[in-house]
PDB file of C-alpha atoms and ligand atoms in Angstrom:
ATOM      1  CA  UNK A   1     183.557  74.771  48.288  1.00 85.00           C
ATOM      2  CA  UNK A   2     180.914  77.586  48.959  1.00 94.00           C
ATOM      3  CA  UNK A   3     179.923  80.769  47.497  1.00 97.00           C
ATOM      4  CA  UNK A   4     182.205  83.797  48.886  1.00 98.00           C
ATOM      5  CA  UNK A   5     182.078  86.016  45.740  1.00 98.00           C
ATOM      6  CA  UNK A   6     180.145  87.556  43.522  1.00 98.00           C
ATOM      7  CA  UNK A   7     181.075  89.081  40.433  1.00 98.00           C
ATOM      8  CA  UNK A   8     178.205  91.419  38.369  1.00 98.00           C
ATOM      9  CA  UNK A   9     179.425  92.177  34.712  1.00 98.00           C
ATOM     10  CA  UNK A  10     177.337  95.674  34.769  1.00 98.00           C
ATOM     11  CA  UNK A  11     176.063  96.164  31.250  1.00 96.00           C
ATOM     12  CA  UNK A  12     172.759  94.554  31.001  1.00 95.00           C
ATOM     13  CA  UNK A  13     173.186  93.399  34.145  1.00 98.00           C
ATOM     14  CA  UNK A  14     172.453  96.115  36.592  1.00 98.00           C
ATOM     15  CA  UNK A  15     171.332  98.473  34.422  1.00 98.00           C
ATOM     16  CA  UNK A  16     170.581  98.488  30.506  1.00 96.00           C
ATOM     17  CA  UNK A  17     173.437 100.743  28.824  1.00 94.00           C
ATOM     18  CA  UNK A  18     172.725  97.948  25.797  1.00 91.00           C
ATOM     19  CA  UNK A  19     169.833 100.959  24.116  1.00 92.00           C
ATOM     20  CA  UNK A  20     172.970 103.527  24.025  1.00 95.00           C
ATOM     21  CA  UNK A  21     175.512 101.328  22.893  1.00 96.00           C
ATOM     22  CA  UNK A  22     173.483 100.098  19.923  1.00 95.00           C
ATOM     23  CA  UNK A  23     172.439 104.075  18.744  1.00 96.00           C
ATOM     24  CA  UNK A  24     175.806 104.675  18.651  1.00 97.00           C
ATOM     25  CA  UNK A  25     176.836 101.785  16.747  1.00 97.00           C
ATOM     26  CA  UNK A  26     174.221 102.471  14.334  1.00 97.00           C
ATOM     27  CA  UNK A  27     175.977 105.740  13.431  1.00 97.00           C
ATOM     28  CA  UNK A  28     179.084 103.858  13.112  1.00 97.00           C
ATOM     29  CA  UNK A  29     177.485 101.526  10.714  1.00 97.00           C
ATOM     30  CA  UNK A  30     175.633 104.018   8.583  1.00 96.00           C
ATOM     31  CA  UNK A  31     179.596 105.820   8.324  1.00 96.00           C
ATOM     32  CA  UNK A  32     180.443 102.463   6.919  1.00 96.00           C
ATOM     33  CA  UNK A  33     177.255 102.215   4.525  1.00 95.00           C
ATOM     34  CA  UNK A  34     175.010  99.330   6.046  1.00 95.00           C
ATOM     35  CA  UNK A  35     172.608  99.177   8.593  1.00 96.00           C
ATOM     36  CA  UNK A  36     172.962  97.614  12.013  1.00 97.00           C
ATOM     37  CA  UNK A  37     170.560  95.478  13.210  1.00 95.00           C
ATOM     38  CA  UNK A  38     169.365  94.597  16.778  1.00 91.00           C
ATOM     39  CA  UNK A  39     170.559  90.579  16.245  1.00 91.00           C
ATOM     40  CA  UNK A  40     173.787  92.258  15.143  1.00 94.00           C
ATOM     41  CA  UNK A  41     173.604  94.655  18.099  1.00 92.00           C
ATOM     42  CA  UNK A  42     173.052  91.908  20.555  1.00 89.00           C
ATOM     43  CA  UNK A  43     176.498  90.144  19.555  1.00 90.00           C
ATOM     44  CA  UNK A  44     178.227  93.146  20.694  1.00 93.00           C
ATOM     45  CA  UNK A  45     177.107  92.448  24.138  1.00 92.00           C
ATOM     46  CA  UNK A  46     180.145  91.990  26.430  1.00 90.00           C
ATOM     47  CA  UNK A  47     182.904  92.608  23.515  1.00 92.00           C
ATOM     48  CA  UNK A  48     185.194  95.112  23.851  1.00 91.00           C
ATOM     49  CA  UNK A  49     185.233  98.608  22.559  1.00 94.00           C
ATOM     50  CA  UNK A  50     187.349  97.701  19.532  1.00 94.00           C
ATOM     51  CA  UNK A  51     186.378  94.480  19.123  1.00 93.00           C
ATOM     52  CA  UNK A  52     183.035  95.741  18.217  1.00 95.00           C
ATOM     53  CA  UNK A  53     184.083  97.866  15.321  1.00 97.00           C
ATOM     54  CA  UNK A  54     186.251  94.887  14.317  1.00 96.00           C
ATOM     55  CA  UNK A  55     182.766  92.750  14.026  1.00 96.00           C
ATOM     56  CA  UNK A  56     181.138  96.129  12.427  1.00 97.00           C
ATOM     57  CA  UNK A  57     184.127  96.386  10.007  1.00 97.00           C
ATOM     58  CA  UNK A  58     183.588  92.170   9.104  1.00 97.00           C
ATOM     59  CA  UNK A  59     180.017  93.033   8.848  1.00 97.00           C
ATOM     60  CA  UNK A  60     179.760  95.740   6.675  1.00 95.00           C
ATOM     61  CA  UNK A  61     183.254  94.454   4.467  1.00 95.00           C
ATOM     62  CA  UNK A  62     184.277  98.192   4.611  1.00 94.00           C
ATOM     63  CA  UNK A  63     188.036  98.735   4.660  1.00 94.00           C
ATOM     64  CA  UNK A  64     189.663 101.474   6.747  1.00 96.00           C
ATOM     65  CA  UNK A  65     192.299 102.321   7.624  1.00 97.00           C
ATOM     66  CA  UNK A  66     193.836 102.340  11.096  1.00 97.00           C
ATOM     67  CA  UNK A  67     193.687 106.263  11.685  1.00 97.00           C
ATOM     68  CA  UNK A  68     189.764 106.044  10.340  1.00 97.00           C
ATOM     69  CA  UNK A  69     188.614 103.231  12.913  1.00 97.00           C
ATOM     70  CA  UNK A  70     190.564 104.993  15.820  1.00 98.00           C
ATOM     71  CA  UNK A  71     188.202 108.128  14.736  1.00 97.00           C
ATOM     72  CA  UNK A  72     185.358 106.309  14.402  1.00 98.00           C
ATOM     73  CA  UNK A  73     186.361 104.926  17.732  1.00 98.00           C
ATOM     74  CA  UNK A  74     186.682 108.097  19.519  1.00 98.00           C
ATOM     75  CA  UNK A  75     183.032 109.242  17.838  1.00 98.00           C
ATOM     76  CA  UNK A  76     181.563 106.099  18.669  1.00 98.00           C
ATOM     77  CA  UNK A  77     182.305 107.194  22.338  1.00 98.00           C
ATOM     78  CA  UNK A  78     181.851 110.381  22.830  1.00 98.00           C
ATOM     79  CA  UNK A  79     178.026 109.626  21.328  1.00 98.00           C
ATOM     80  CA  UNK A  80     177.658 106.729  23.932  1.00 98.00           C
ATOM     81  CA  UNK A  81     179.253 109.247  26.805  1.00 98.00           C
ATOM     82  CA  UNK A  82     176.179 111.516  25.658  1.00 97.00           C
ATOM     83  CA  UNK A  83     174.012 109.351  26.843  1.00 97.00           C
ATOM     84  CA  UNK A  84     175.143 107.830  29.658  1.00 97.00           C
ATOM     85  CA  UNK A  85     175.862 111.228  31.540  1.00 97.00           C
ATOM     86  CA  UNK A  86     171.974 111.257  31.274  1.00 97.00           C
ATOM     87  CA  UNK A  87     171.736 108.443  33.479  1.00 98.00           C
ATOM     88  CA  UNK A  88     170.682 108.234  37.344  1.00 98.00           C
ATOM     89  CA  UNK A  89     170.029 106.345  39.936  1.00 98.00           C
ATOM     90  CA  UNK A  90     166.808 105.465  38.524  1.00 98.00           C
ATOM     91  CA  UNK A  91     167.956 103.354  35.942  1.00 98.00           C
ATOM     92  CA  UNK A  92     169.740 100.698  38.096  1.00 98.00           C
ATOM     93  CA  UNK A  93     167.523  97.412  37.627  1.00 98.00           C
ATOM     94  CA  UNK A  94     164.657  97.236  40.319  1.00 98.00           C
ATOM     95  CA  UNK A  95     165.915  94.850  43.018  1.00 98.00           C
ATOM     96  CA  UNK A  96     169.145  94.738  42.149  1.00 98.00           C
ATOM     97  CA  UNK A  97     170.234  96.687  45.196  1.00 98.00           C
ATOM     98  CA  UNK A  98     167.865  94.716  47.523  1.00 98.00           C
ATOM     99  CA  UNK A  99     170.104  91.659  46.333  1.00 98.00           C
ATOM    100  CA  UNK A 100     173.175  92.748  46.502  1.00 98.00           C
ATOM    101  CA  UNK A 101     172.713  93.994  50.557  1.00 98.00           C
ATOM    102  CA  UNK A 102     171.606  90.729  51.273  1.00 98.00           C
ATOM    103  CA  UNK A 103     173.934  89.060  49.969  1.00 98.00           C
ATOM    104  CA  UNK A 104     176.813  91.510  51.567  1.00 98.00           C
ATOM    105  CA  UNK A 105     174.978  90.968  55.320  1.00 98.00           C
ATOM    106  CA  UNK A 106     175.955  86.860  54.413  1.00 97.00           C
ATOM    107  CA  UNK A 107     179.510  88.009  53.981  1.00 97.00           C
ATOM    108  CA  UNK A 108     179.632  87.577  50.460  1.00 98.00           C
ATOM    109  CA  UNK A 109     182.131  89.815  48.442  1.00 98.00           C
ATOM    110  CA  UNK A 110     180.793  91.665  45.662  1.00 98.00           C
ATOM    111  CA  UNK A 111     182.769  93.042  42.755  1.00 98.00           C
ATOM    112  CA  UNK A 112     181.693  94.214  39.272  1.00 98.00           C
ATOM    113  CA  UNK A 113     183.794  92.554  36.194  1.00 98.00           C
ATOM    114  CA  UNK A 114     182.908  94.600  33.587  1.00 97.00           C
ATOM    115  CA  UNK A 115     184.407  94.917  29.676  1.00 95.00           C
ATOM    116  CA  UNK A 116     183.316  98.722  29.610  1.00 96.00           C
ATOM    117  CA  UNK A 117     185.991 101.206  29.875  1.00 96.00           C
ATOM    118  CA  UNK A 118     183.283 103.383  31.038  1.00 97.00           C
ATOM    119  CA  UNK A 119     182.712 101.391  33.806  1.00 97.00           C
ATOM    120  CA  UNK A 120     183.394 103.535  36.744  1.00 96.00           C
ATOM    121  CA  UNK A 121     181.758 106.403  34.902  1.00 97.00           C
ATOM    122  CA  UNK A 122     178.125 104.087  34.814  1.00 98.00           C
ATOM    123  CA  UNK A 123     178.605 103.069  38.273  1.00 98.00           C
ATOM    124  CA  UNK A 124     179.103 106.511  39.612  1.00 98.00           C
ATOM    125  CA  UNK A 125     176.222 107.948  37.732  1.00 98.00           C
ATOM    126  CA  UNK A 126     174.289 105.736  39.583  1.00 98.00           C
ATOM    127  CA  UNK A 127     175.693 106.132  42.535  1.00 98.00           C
ATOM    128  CA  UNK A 128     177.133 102.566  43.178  1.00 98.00           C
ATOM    129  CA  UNK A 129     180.570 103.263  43.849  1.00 96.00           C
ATOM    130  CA  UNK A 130     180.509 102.392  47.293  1.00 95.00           C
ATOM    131  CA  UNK A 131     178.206  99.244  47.054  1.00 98.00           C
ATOM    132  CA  UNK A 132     181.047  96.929  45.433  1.00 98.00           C
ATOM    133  CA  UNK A 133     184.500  95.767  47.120  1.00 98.00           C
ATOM    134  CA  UNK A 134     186.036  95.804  43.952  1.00 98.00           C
ATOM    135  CA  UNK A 135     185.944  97.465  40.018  1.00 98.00           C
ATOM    136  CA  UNK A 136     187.279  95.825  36.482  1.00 98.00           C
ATOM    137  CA  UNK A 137     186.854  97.317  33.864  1.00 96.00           C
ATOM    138  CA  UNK A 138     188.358  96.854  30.314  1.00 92.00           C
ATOM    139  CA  UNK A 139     191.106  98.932  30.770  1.00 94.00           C
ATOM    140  CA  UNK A 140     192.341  97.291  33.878  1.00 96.00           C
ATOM    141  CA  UNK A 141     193.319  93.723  31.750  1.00 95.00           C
ATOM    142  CA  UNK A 142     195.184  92.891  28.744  1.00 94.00           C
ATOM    143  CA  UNK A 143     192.382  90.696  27.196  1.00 93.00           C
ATOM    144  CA  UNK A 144     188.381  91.841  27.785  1.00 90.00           C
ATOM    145  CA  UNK A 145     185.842  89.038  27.609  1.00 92.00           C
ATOM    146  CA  UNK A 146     185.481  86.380  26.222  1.00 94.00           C
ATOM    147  CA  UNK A 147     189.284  86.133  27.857  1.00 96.00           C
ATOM    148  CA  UNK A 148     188.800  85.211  31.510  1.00 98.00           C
ATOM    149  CA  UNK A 149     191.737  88.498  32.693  1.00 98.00           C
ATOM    150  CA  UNK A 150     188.764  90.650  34.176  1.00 98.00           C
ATOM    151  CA  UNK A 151     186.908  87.351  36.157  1.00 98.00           C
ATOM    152  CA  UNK A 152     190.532  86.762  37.698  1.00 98.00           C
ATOM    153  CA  UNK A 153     191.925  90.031  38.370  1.00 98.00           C
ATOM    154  CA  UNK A 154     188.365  90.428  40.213  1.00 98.00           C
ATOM    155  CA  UNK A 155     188.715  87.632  42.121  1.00 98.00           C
ATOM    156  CA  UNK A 156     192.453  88.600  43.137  1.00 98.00           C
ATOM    157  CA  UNK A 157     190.832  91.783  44.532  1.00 98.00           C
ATOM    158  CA  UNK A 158     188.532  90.153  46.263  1.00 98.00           C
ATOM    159  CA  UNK A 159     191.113  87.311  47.640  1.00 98.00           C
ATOM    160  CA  UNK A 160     189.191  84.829  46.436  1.00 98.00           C
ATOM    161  CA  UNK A 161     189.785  81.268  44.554  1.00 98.00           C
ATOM    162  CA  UNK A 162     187.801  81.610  40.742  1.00 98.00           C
ATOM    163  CA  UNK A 163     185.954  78.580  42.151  1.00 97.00           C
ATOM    164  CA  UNK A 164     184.250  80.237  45.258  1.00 98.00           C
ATOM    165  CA  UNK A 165     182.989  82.615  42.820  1.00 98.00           C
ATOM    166  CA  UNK A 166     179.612  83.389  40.946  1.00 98.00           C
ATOM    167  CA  UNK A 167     179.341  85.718  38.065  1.00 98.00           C
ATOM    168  CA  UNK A 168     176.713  86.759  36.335  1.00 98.00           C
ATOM    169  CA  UNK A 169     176.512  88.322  32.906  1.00 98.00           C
ATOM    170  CA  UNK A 170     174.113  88.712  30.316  1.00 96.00           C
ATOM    171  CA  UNK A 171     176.095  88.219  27.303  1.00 94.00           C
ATOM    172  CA  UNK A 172     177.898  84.944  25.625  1.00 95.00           C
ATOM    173  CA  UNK A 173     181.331  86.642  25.853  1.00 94.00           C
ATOM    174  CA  UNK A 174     180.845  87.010  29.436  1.00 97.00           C
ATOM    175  CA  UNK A 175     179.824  83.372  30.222  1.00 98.00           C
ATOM    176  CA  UNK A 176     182.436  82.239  28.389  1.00 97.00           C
ATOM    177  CA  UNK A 177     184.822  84.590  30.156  1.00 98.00           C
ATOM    178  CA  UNK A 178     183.604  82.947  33.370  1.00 98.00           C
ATOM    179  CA  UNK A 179     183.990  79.383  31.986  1.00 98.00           C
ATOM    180  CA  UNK A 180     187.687  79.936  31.290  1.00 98.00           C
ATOM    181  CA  UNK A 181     188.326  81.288  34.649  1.00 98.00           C
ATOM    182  CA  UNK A 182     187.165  78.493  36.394  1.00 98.00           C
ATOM    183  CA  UNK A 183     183.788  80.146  38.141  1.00 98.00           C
ATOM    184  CA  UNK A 184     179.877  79.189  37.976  1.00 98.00           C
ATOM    185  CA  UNK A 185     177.643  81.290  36.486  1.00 98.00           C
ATOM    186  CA  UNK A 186     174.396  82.436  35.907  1.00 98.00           C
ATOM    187  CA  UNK A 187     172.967  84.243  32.883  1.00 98.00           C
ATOM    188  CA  UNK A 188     170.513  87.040  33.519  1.00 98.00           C
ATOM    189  CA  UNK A 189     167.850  88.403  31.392  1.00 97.00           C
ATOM    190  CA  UNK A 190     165.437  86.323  28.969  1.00 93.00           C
ATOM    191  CA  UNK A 191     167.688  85.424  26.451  1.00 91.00           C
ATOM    192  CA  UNK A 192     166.878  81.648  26.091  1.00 90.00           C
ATOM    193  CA  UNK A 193     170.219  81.184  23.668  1.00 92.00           C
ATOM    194  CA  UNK A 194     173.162  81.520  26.206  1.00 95.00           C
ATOM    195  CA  UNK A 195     175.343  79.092  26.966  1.00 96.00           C
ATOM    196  CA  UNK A 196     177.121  77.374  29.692  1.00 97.00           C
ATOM    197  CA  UNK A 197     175.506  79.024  32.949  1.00 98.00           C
ATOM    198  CA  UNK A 198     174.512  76.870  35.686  1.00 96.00           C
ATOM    199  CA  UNK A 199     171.267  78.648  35.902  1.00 97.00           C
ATOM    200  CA  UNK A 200     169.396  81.891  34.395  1.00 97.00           C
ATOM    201  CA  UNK A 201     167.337  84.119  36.188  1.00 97.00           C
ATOM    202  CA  UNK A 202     165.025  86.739  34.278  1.00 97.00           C
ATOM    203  CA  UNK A 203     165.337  89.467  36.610  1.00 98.00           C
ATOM    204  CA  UNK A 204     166.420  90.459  39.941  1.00 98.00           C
ATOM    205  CA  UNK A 205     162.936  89.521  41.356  1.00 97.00           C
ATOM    206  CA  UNK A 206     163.467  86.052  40.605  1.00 96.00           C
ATOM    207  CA  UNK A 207     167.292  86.324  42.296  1.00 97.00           C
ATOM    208  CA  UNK A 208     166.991  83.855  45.251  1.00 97.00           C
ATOM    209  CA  UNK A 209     170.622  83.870  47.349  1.00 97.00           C
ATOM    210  CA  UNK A 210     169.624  80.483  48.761  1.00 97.00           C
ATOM    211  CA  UNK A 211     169.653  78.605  45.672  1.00 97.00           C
ATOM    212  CA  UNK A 212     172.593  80.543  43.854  1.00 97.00           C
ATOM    213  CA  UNK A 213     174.616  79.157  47.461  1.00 97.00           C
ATOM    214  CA  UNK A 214     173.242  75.582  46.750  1.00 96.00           C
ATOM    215  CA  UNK A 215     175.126  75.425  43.300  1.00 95.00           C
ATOM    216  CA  UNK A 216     178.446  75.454  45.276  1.00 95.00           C
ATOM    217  CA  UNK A 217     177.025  72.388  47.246  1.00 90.00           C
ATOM    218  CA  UNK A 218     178.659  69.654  45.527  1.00 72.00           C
ATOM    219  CA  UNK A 219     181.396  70.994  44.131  1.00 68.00           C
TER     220      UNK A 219
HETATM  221  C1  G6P B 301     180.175  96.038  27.728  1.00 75.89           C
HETATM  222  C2  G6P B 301     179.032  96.045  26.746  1.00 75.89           C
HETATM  223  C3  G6P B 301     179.557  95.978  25.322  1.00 75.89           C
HETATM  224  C4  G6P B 301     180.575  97.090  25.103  1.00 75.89           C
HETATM  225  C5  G6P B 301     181.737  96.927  26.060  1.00 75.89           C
HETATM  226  C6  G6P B 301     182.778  98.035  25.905  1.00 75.89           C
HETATM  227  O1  G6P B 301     180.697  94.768  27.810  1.00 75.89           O
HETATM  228  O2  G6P B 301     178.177  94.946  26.958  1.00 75.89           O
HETATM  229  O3  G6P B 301     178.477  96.102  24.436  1.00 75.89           O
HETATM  230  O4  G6P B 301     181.050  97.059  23.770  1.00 75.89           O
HETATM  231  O5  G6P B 301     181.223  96.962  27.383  1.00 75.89           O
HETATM  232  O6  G6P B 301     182.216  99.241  26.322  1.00 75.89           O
HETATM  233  P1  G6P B 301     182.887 100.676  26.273  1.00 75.89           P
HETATM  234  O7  G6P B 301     182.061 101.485  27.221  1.00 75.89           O
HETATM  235  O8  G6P B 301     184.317 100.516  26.737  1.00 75.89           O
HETATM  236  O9  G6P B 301     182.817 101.144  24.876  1.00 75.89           O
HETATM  237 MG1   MG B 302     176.621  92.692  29.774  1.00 75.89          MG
END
């Protein structure tokens, strides 16, 4: 088997939307009378939209009722959305682009897997549309991470087997995502605590194509 795709989750991964998520979470929390904190904030990483007030909710042991969390829901965005129609260009990851030509001039498919229903909003801010073959978002499957829907349905696009595939996330819903579909991964960013990738790399300056193709050597 060797390496034909390439699937990006995009939070954290390509650029940092983690900063906006978390001051709009902390609004949420101070609705429901406790404070978020940044460990709390980093298990939101990769977990859907609702399944991060669910945590919040858990957290907090505030009870709501269904028409209150679908407001809180709705505020919770349209905070975030404040934010990220800030965003440009300038805020995708230094060398992530670089990467992600070379590895199109090898023939490798690229797609972004992504639990954000903002997805396609992000990417087009930073004018990415046209740099991937294919976009998932959380809208697009029935289960978002850790559920393996968005890994597959990106590999359909792409007409590729989940084991020709690479993804690589930054969050433990995402790497478990990958696990369950059947594809290799890598985590990204300095977190030493994730699980189950076959490698991490720190940054996209420490991305080397060569030795992300090697992990498909043996298999
Ligand atoms: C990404 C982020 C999560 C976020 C999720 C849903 O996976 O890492 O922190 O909760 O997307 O994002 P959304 O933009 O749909 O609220
Ligand atoms: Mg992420």
């Amino acid at each position: 088997m060797s390496l034909k795709a390439i699937i990006y989750d995009l939070d954290g991964v390509i650029t940092d939307t983690a900063k906006y998520h978390y001051e709009s979470w902390k609004w949420v929390a101070e609705q429901l009378d406790f404070v978020l904190t940044e460990k709390q904030n980093q298990k939101l990483k990769g977990v859907g939209r609702k399944e991060c007030l669910d945590k919040l909710l858990k957290w907090s042991g505030a009870r709501i009722s269904e028409a209150e969390k679908q407001n809180l829901l709705q505020k919770k965005n349209k905070m975030y959305l404040k934010y990220i129609d800030t965003m440009t260009p300038n805020e995708i990851f230094p060398n992530f682009k670089e990467f992600n030509t070379l590895a199109k001039s090898e023939g490798i498919k690229v797609a972004i897997g992504s639990s954000s229903r903002n997805a396609i909003r992000i990417i087009d801010k930073l004018d990415l549309v046209l740099d991937f073959q294919a976009i998932v978002d959380g809208g697009m499957t029935p289960h978002s991470k850790p559920e393996p829907d968005i890994f597959l349905l990106a590999a359909e696009k792409l007409n590729c087997k989940p084991a020709e595939c690479l993804v690589i996330e930054d969050s433990q819903a995402g790497l478990l995502a990958a696990k369950k579909a059947g594809m290799k991964s890598i985590s990204f960013g300095e977190d030493k605590g994730l699980k189950g990738a076959q490698l991490q790399i720190k940054n996209w300056s420490f991305a080397d194509l060569d030795k992300l193709k090697h992990l498909f050597d043996k298999s």
